[in-house]
Amino acid sequence: MTLPVTFLRLLRAQNEMVGQKRKKSAIAAEVDDELKEKRRVQWKLNQRNSRQKRTNLASTLTKENSDAAEAIEALERRLEALAGSAVVAREPMSVFRGNAAVRIIDEYYQVFQNGFATCPVQQQFQYDFVRKIMTTSTSFMNAQGAESVVNQWRLMTTSHHSLRIRPLSCEYMKEEDGVVVRAVS
């Protein structure tokens, strides 16, 4: 049986179209593979850049922290040097160590050496201590009474990142009804 020529032509044309479709799908697959490879390479670059940025930031922050710690140490050494060499017309705390009033002031400085405490139990201890040693007429930074002392300590502690108070000298004065000790820190 012989097939008509037109049918053969149609068959050939159909085979050619199938071949072209295969070629097109192969080309499309290659293009997809190339795009996937480009995306994968770009993702790797982005990941590497991101890691590098994080590493650089961490090293920068570490260096800044160590620089700040060194600056703090230098300032503390300078403070110690200034405190040791200051010429003041007052007597150092050690001169009055035997006096009860000065011992109380010394203890006051120990209780508040780092400012107002963050722990409620320590806060209560500080508050009770101040109420025991100070009268209602106690003057502290232009405020009166024990509560004003505690409020001033709260303000100073919240206003500063870190706080360290030490007595440098004191003035001891006797009055008719008691003793006044003025400490300089």
PDB file of C-alpha atoms in Angstrom:
ATOM      1  CA  MET A   1       0.000   0.000   0.000  1.00  0.00           C
ATOM      2  CA  THR A   2       1.285   3.328  -0.902  1.00  0.00           C
ATOM      3  CA  LEU A   3       0.482   6.374   1.026  1.00  0.00           C
ATOM      4  CA  PRO A   4      -0.308   9.542  -0.709  1.00  0.00           C
ATOM      5  CA  VAL A   5       2.472  12.078  -0.876  1.00  0.00           C
ATOM      6  CA  THR A   6       0.567  14.675   1.107  1.00  0.00           C
ATOM      7  CA  PHE A   7       0.119  12.278   3.961  1.00  0.00           C
ATOM      8  CA  LEU A   8       3.847  11.580   3.953  1.00  0.00           C
ATOM      9  CA  ARG A   9       4.541  15.251   3.957  1.00  0.00           C
ATOM     10  CA  LEU A  10       2.225  15.691   6.903  1.00  0.00           C
ATOM     11  CA  LEU A  11       3.934  12.863   8.718  1.00  0.00           C
ATOM     12  CA  ARG A  12       7.359  14.382   8.076  1.00  0.00           C
ATOM     13  CA  ALA A  13       6.146  17.807   9.168  1.00  0.00           C
ATOM     14  CA  GLN A  14       4.735  16.301  12.327  1.00  0.00           C
ATOM     15  CA  ASN A  15       8.017  14.515  13.044  1.00  0.00           C
ATOM     16  CA  GLU A  16       9.918  17.744  12.452  1.00  0.00           C
ATOM     17  CA  MET A  17       7.615  19.600  14.857  1.00  0.00           C
ATOM     18  CA  VAL A  18       8.116  16.947  17.524  1.00  0.00           C
ATOM     19  CA  GLY A  19      11.872  17.226  16.989  1.00  0.00           C
ATOM     20  CA  GLN A  20      11.712  21.002  17.214  1.00  0.00           C
ATOM     21  CA  LYS A  21       9.654  20.749  20.410  1.00  0.00           C
ATOM     22  CA  ARG A  22      12.265  18.413  21.869  1.00  0.00           C
ATOM     23  CA  LYS A  23      15.002  20.840  20.869  1.00  0.00           C
ATOM     24  CA  LYS A  24      13.054  23.734  22.381  1.00  0.00           C
ATOM     25  CA  SER A  25      12.431  21.843  25.626  1.00  0.00           C
ATOM     26  CA  ALA A  26      16.117  20.845  25.749  1.00  0.00           C
ATOM     27  CA  ILE A  27      17.102  24.485  25.221  1.00  0.00           C
ATOM     28  CA  ALA A  28      14.576  25.576  27.860  1.00  0.00           C
ATOM     29  CA  ALA A  29      16.001  22.993  30.267  1.00  0.00           C
ATOM     30  CA  GLU A  30      19.511  24.321  29.600  1.00  0.00           C
ATOM     31  CA  VAL A  31      18.314  27.890  30.212  1.00  0.00           C
ATOM     32  CA  ASP A  32      16.604  26.780  33.445  1.00  0.00           C
ATOM     33  CA  ASP A  33      19.774  25.004  34.558  1.00  0.00           C
ATOM     34  CA  GLU A  34      21.840  28.110  33.776  1.00  0.00           C
ATOM     35  CA  LEU A  35      19.430  30.302  35.756  1.00  0.00           C
ATOM     36  CA  LYS A  36      19.508  27.875  38.676  1.00  0.00           C
ATOM     37  CA  GLU A  37      23.299  27.880  38.615  1.00  0.00           C
ATOM     38  CA  LYS A  38      23.387  31.702  38.507  1.00  0.00           C
ATOM     39  CA  ARG A  39      20.974  31.883  41.454  1.00  0.00           C
ATOM     40  CA  ARG A  40      23.016  29.330  43.400  1.00  0.00           C
ATOM     41  CA  VAL A  41      26.247  31.265  42.781  1.00  0.00           C
ATOM     42  CA  GLN A  42      24.553  34.551  43.740  1.00  0.00           C
ATOM     43  CA  TRP A  43      23.143  32.954  46.913  1.00  0.00           C
ATOM     44  CA  LYS A  44      26.634  31.750  47.857  1.00  0.00           C
ATOM     45  CA  LEU A  45      28.034  35.245  47.290  1.00  0.00           C
ATOM     46  CA  ASN A  46      25.263  36.794  49.377  1.00  0.00           C
ATOM     47  CA  GLN A  47      25.879  34.292  52.173  1.00  0.00           C
ATOM     48  CA  ARG A  48      29.624  34.952  52.122  1.00  0.00           C
ATOM     49  CA  ASN A  49      29.078  38.728  52.157  1.00  0.00           C
ATOM     50  CA  SER A  50      26.598  38.433  55.006  1.00  0.00           C
ATOM     51  CA  ARG A  51      28.999  36.260  57.042  1.00  0.00           C
ATOM     52  CA  GLN A  52      31.810  38.728  56.371  1.00  0.00           C
ATOM     53  CA  LYS A  53      29.662  41.669  57.522  1.00  0.00           C
ATOM     54  CA  ARG A  54      28.716  39.828  60.739  1.00  0.00           C
ATOM     55  CA  THR A  55      32.351  38.907  61.377  1.00  0.00           C
ATOM     56  CA  ASN A  56      33.489  42.489  60.777  1.00  0.00           C
ATOM     57  CA  LEU A  57      30.761  43.852  63.063  1.00  0.00           C
ATOM     58  CA  ALA A  58      31.668  41.389  65.821  1.00  0.00           C
ATOM     59  CA  SER A  59      35.355  42.260  65.620  1.00  0.00           C
ATOM     60  CA  THR A  60      34.575  45.998  65.553  1.00  0.00           C
ATOM     61  CA  LEU A  61      32.337  45.714  68.621  1.00  0.00           C
ATOM     62  CA  THR A  62      34.923  43.600  70.435  1.00  0.00           C
ATOM     63  CA  LYS A  63      37.603  46.188  69.712  1.00  0.00           C
ATOM     64  CA  GLU A  64      35.334  49.031  70.834  1.00  0.00           C
ATOM     65  CA  ASN A  65      34.572  47.155  74.077  1.00  0.00           C
ATOM     66  CA  SER A  66      38.242  46.552  74.805  1.00  0.00           C
ATOM     67  CA  ASP A  67      39.054  50.199  73.973  1.00  0.00           C
ATOM     68  CA  ALA A  68      36.296  51.365  76.322  1.00  0.00           C
ATOM     69  CA  ALA A  69      37.560  49.045  79.083  1.00  0.00           C
ATOM     70  CA  GLU A  70      41.082  50.430  78.646  1.00  0.00           C
ATOM     71  CA  ALA A  71      39.744  53.996  78.757  1.00  0.00           C
ATOM     72  CA  ILE A  72      37.830  53.217  81.959  1.00  0.00           C
ATOM     73  CA  GLU A  73      40.952  51.724  83.538  1.00  0.00           C
ATOM     74  CA  ALA A  74      42.987  54.785  82.534  1.00  0.00           C
ATOM     75  CA  LEU A  75      40.358  57.109  84.006  1.00  0.00           C
ATOM     76  CA  GLU A  76      40.246  55.084  87.230  1.00  0.00           C
ATOM     77  CA  ARG A  77      44.058  55.286  87.506  1.00  0.00           C
ATOM     78  CA  ARG A  78      43.869  59.029  86.902  1.00  0.00           C
ATOM     79  CA  LEU A  79      41.156  59.359  89.561  1.00  0.00           C
ATOM     80  CA  GLU A  80      43.304  57.432  92.037  1.00  0.00           C
ATOM     81  CA  ALA A  81      46.274  59.675  91.256  1.00  0.00           C
ATOM     82  CA  LEU A  82      44.189  62.825  91.655  1.00  0.00           C
ATOM     83  CA  ALA A  83      42.616  61.584  94.875  1.00  0.00           C
ATOM     84  CA  GLY A  84      46.024  60.732  96.302  1.00  0.00           C
ATOM     85  CA  SER A  85      47.641  64.015  95.345  1.00  0.00           C
ATOM     86  CA  ALA A  86      44.775  66.384  96.156  1.00  0.00           C
ATOM     87  CA  VAL A  87      45.722  69.036  98.662  1.00  0.00           C
ATOM     88  CA  VAL A  88      42.661  69.714 100.729  1.00  0.00           C
ATOM     89  CA  ALA A  89      42.310  71.713 103.924  1.00  0.00           C
ATOM     90  CA  ARG A  90      40.347  68.848 105.411  1.00  0.00           C
ATOM     91  CA  GLU A  91      41.553  65.877 107.342  1.00  0.00           C
ATOM     92  CA  PRO A  92      41.602  62.422 105.770  1.00  0.00           C
ATOM     93  CA  MET A  93      39.057  59.928 107.064  1.00  0.00           C
ATOM     94  CA  SER A  94      41.796  57.948 108.813  1.00  0.00           C
ATOM     95  CA  VAL A  95      42.403  60.775 111.314  1.00  0.00           C
ATOM     96  CA  PHE A  96      38.922  60.318 112.797  1.00  0.00           C
ATOM     97  CA  ARG A  97      38.681  56.493 112.620  1.00  0.00           C
ATOM     98  CA  GLY A  98      38.155  56.171 116.365  1.00  0.00           C
ATOM     99  CA  ASN A  99      35.226  58.574 116.411  1.00  0.00           C
ATOM    100  CA  ALA A 100      31.756  56.937 116.360  1.00  0.00           C
ATOM    101  CA  ALA A 101      30.242  59.583 114.069  1.00  0.00           C
ATOM    102  CA  VAL A 102      33.007  59.115 111.534  1.00  0.00           C
ATOM    103  CA  ARG A 103      32.646  55.329 111.708  1.00  0.00           C
ATOM    104  CA  ILE A 104      28.966  55.747 110.852  1.00  0.00           C
ATOM    105  CA  ILE A 105      29.863  57.962 107.884  1.00  0.00           C
ATOM    106  CA  ASP A 106      32.415  55.363 106.799  1.00  0.00           C
ATOM    107  CA  GLU A 107      29.720  52.658 107.002  1.00  0.00           C
ATOM    108  CA  TYR A 108      27.339  54.943 105.069  1.00  0.00           C
ATOM    109  CA  TYR A 109      29.866  55.105 102.254  1.00  0.00           C
ATOM    110  CA  GLN A 110      30.204  51.322 102.291  1.00  0.00           C
ATOM    111  CA  VAL A 111      26.428  50.860 102.102  1.00  0.00           C
ATOM    112  CA  PHE A 112      26.102  53.311  99.179  1.00  0.00           C
ATOM    113  CA  GLN A 113      29.484  52.767  97.494  1.00  0.00           C
ATOM    114  CA  ASN A 114      27.812  51.599  94.258  1.00  0.00           C
ATOM    115  CA  GLY A 115      24.740  53.805  94.477  1.00  0.00           C
ATOM    116  CA  PHE A 116      21.192  52.741  95.226  1.00  0.00           C
ATOM    117  CA  ALA A 117      20.802  48.963  95.102  1.00  0.00           C
ATOM    118  CA  THR A 118      18.735  47.195  92.450  1.00  0.00           C
ATOM    119  CA  CYS A 119      17.675  44.328  94.723  1.00  0.00           C
ATOM    120  CA  PRO A 120      14.575  45.137  96.851  1.00  0.00           C
ATOM    121  CA  VAL A 121      16.110  43.523  99.958  1.00  0.00           C
ATOM    122  CA  GLN A 122      19.251  45.654  99.637  1.00  0.00           C
ATOM    123  CA  GLN A 123      17.138  48.737  98.929  1.00  0.00           C
ATOM    124  CA  GLN A 124      15.205  48.160 102.142  1.00  0.00           C
ATOM    125  CA  PHE A 125      18.481  47.696 104.047  1.00  0.00           C
ATOM    126  CA  GLN A 126      19.797  50.992 102.644  1.00  0.00           C
ATOM    127  CA  TYR A 127      16.565  52.798 103.460  1.00  0.00           C
ATOM    128  CA  ASP A 128      16.497  51.426 107.033  1.00  0.00           C
ATOM    129  CA  PHE A 129      20.162  52.319 107.510  1.00  0.00           C
ATOM    130  CA  VAL A 130      19.577  55.928 106.426  1.00  0.00           C
ATOM    131  CA  ARG A 131      16.524  56.255 108.690  1.00  0.00           C
ATOM    132  CA  LYS A 132      18.571  54.986 111.654  1.00  0.00           C
ATOM    133  CA  ILE A 133      21.503  57.375 111.238  1.00  0.00           C
ATOM    134  CA  MET A 134      19.800  60.563 110.030  1.00  0.00           C
ATOM    135  CA  THR A 135      17.296  62.889 111.605  1.00  0.00           C
ATOM    136  CA  THR A 136      14.425  64.716 109.933  1.00  0.00           C
ATOM    137  CA  SER A 137      16.601  67.825 109.809  1.00  0.00           C
ATOM    138  CA  THR A 138      19.359  66.057 107.887  1.00  0.00           C
ATOM    139  CA  SER A 139      20.336  68.063 104.840  1.00  0.00           C
ATOM    140  CA  PHE A 140      21.507  66.227 101.734  1.00  0.00           C
ATOM    141  CA  MET A 141      21.996  68.018  98.405  1.00  0.00           C
ATOM    142  CA  ASN A 142      19.589  70.799  99.396  1.00  0.00           C
ATOM    143  CA  ALA A 143      16.867  68.388 100.545  1.00  0.00           C
ATOM    144  CA  GLN A 144      15.730  67.526 104.072  1.00  0.00           C
ATOM    145  CA  GLY A 145      15.191  64.183 105.808  1.00  0.00           C
ATOM    146  CA  ALA A 146      16.166  60.554 105.340  1.00  0.00           C
ATOM    147  CA  GLU A 147      13.704  60.001 102.491  1.00  0.00           C
ATOM    148  CA  SER A 148      15.326  62.836 100.535  1.00  0.00           C
ATOM    149  CA  VAL A 149      18.704  61.104 100.908  1.00  0.00           C
ATOM    150  CA  VAL A 150      17.308  57.870  99.466  1.00  0.00           C
ATOM    151  CA  ASN A 151      15.582  59.780  96.639  1.00  0.00           C
ATOM    152  CA  GLN A 152      18.829  61.542  95.748  1.00  0.00           C
ATOM    153  CA  TRP A 153      20.635  58.191  95.646  1.00  0.00           C
ATOM    154  CA  ARG A 154      17.925  56.794  93.354  1.00  0.00           C
ATOM    155  CA  LEU A 155      18.312  59.778  91.022  1.00  0.00           C
ATOM    156  CA  MET A 156      22.107  59.560  90.952  1.00  0.00           C
ATOM    157  CA  THR A 157      22.047  55.815  90.326  1.00  0.00           C
ATOM    158  CA  THR A 158      19.543  56.040  87.468  1.00  0.00           C
ATOM    159  CA  SER A 159      21.391  59.004  85.941  1.00  0.00           C
ATOM    160  CA  HIS A 160      24.739  57.224  85.688  1.00  0.00           C
ATOM    161  CA  HIS A 161      25.792  54.031  83.928  1.00  0.00           C
ATOM    162  CA  SER A 162      28.002  53.037  86.836  1.00  0.00           C
ATOM    163  CA  LEU A 163      28.565  54.716  90.147  1.00  0.00           C
ATOM    164  CA  ARG A 164      31.318  54.324  92.703  1.00  0.00           C
ATOM    165  CA  ILE A 165      31.521  56.646  95.713  1.00  0.00           C
ATOM    166  CA  ARG A 166      34.395  56.804  98.197  1.00  0.00           C
ATOM    167  CA  PRO A 167      35.081  59.294 100.966  1.00  0.00           C
ATOM    168  CA  LEU A 168      38.181  61.411 100.386  1.00  0.00           C
ATOM    169  CA  SER A 169      38.090  63.587 103.477  1.00  0.00           C
ATOM    170  CA  CYS A 170      35.813  64.837 106.210  1.00  0.00           C
ATOM    171  CA  GLU A 171      35.201  67.804 108.454  1.00  0.00           C
ATOM    172  CA  TYR A 172      34.301  67.036 112.040  1.00  0.00           C
ATOM    173  CA  MET A 173      32.484  69.717 114.025  1.00  0.00           C
ATOM    174  CA  LYS A 174      31.020  69.571 117.510  1.00  0.00           C
ATOM    175  CA  GLU A 175      27.903  71.520 118.199  1.00  0.00           C
ATOM    176  CA  GLU A 176      26.036  72.020 121.450  1.00  0.00           C
ATOM    177  CA  ASP A 177      23.485  69.301 120.792  1.00  0.00           C
ATOM    178  CA  GLY A 178      25.551  66.883 118.732  1.00  0.00           C
ATOM    179  CA  VAL A 179      28.181  66.287 116.126  1.00  0.00           C
ATOM    180  CA  VAL A 180      28.248  67.265 112.470  1.00  0.00           C
ATOM    181  CA  VAL A 181      30.449  65.304 110.102  1.00  0.00           C
ATOM    182  CA  ARG A 182      30.786  66.638 106.586  1.00  0.00           C
ATOM    183  CA  ALA A 183      32.374  64.137 104.216  1.00  0.00           C
ATOM    184  CA  VAL A 184      33.766  64.952 100.791  1.00  0.00           C
ATOM    185  CA  SER A 185      33.681  62.209  98.183  1.00  0.00           C
TER     186      SER A 185
END
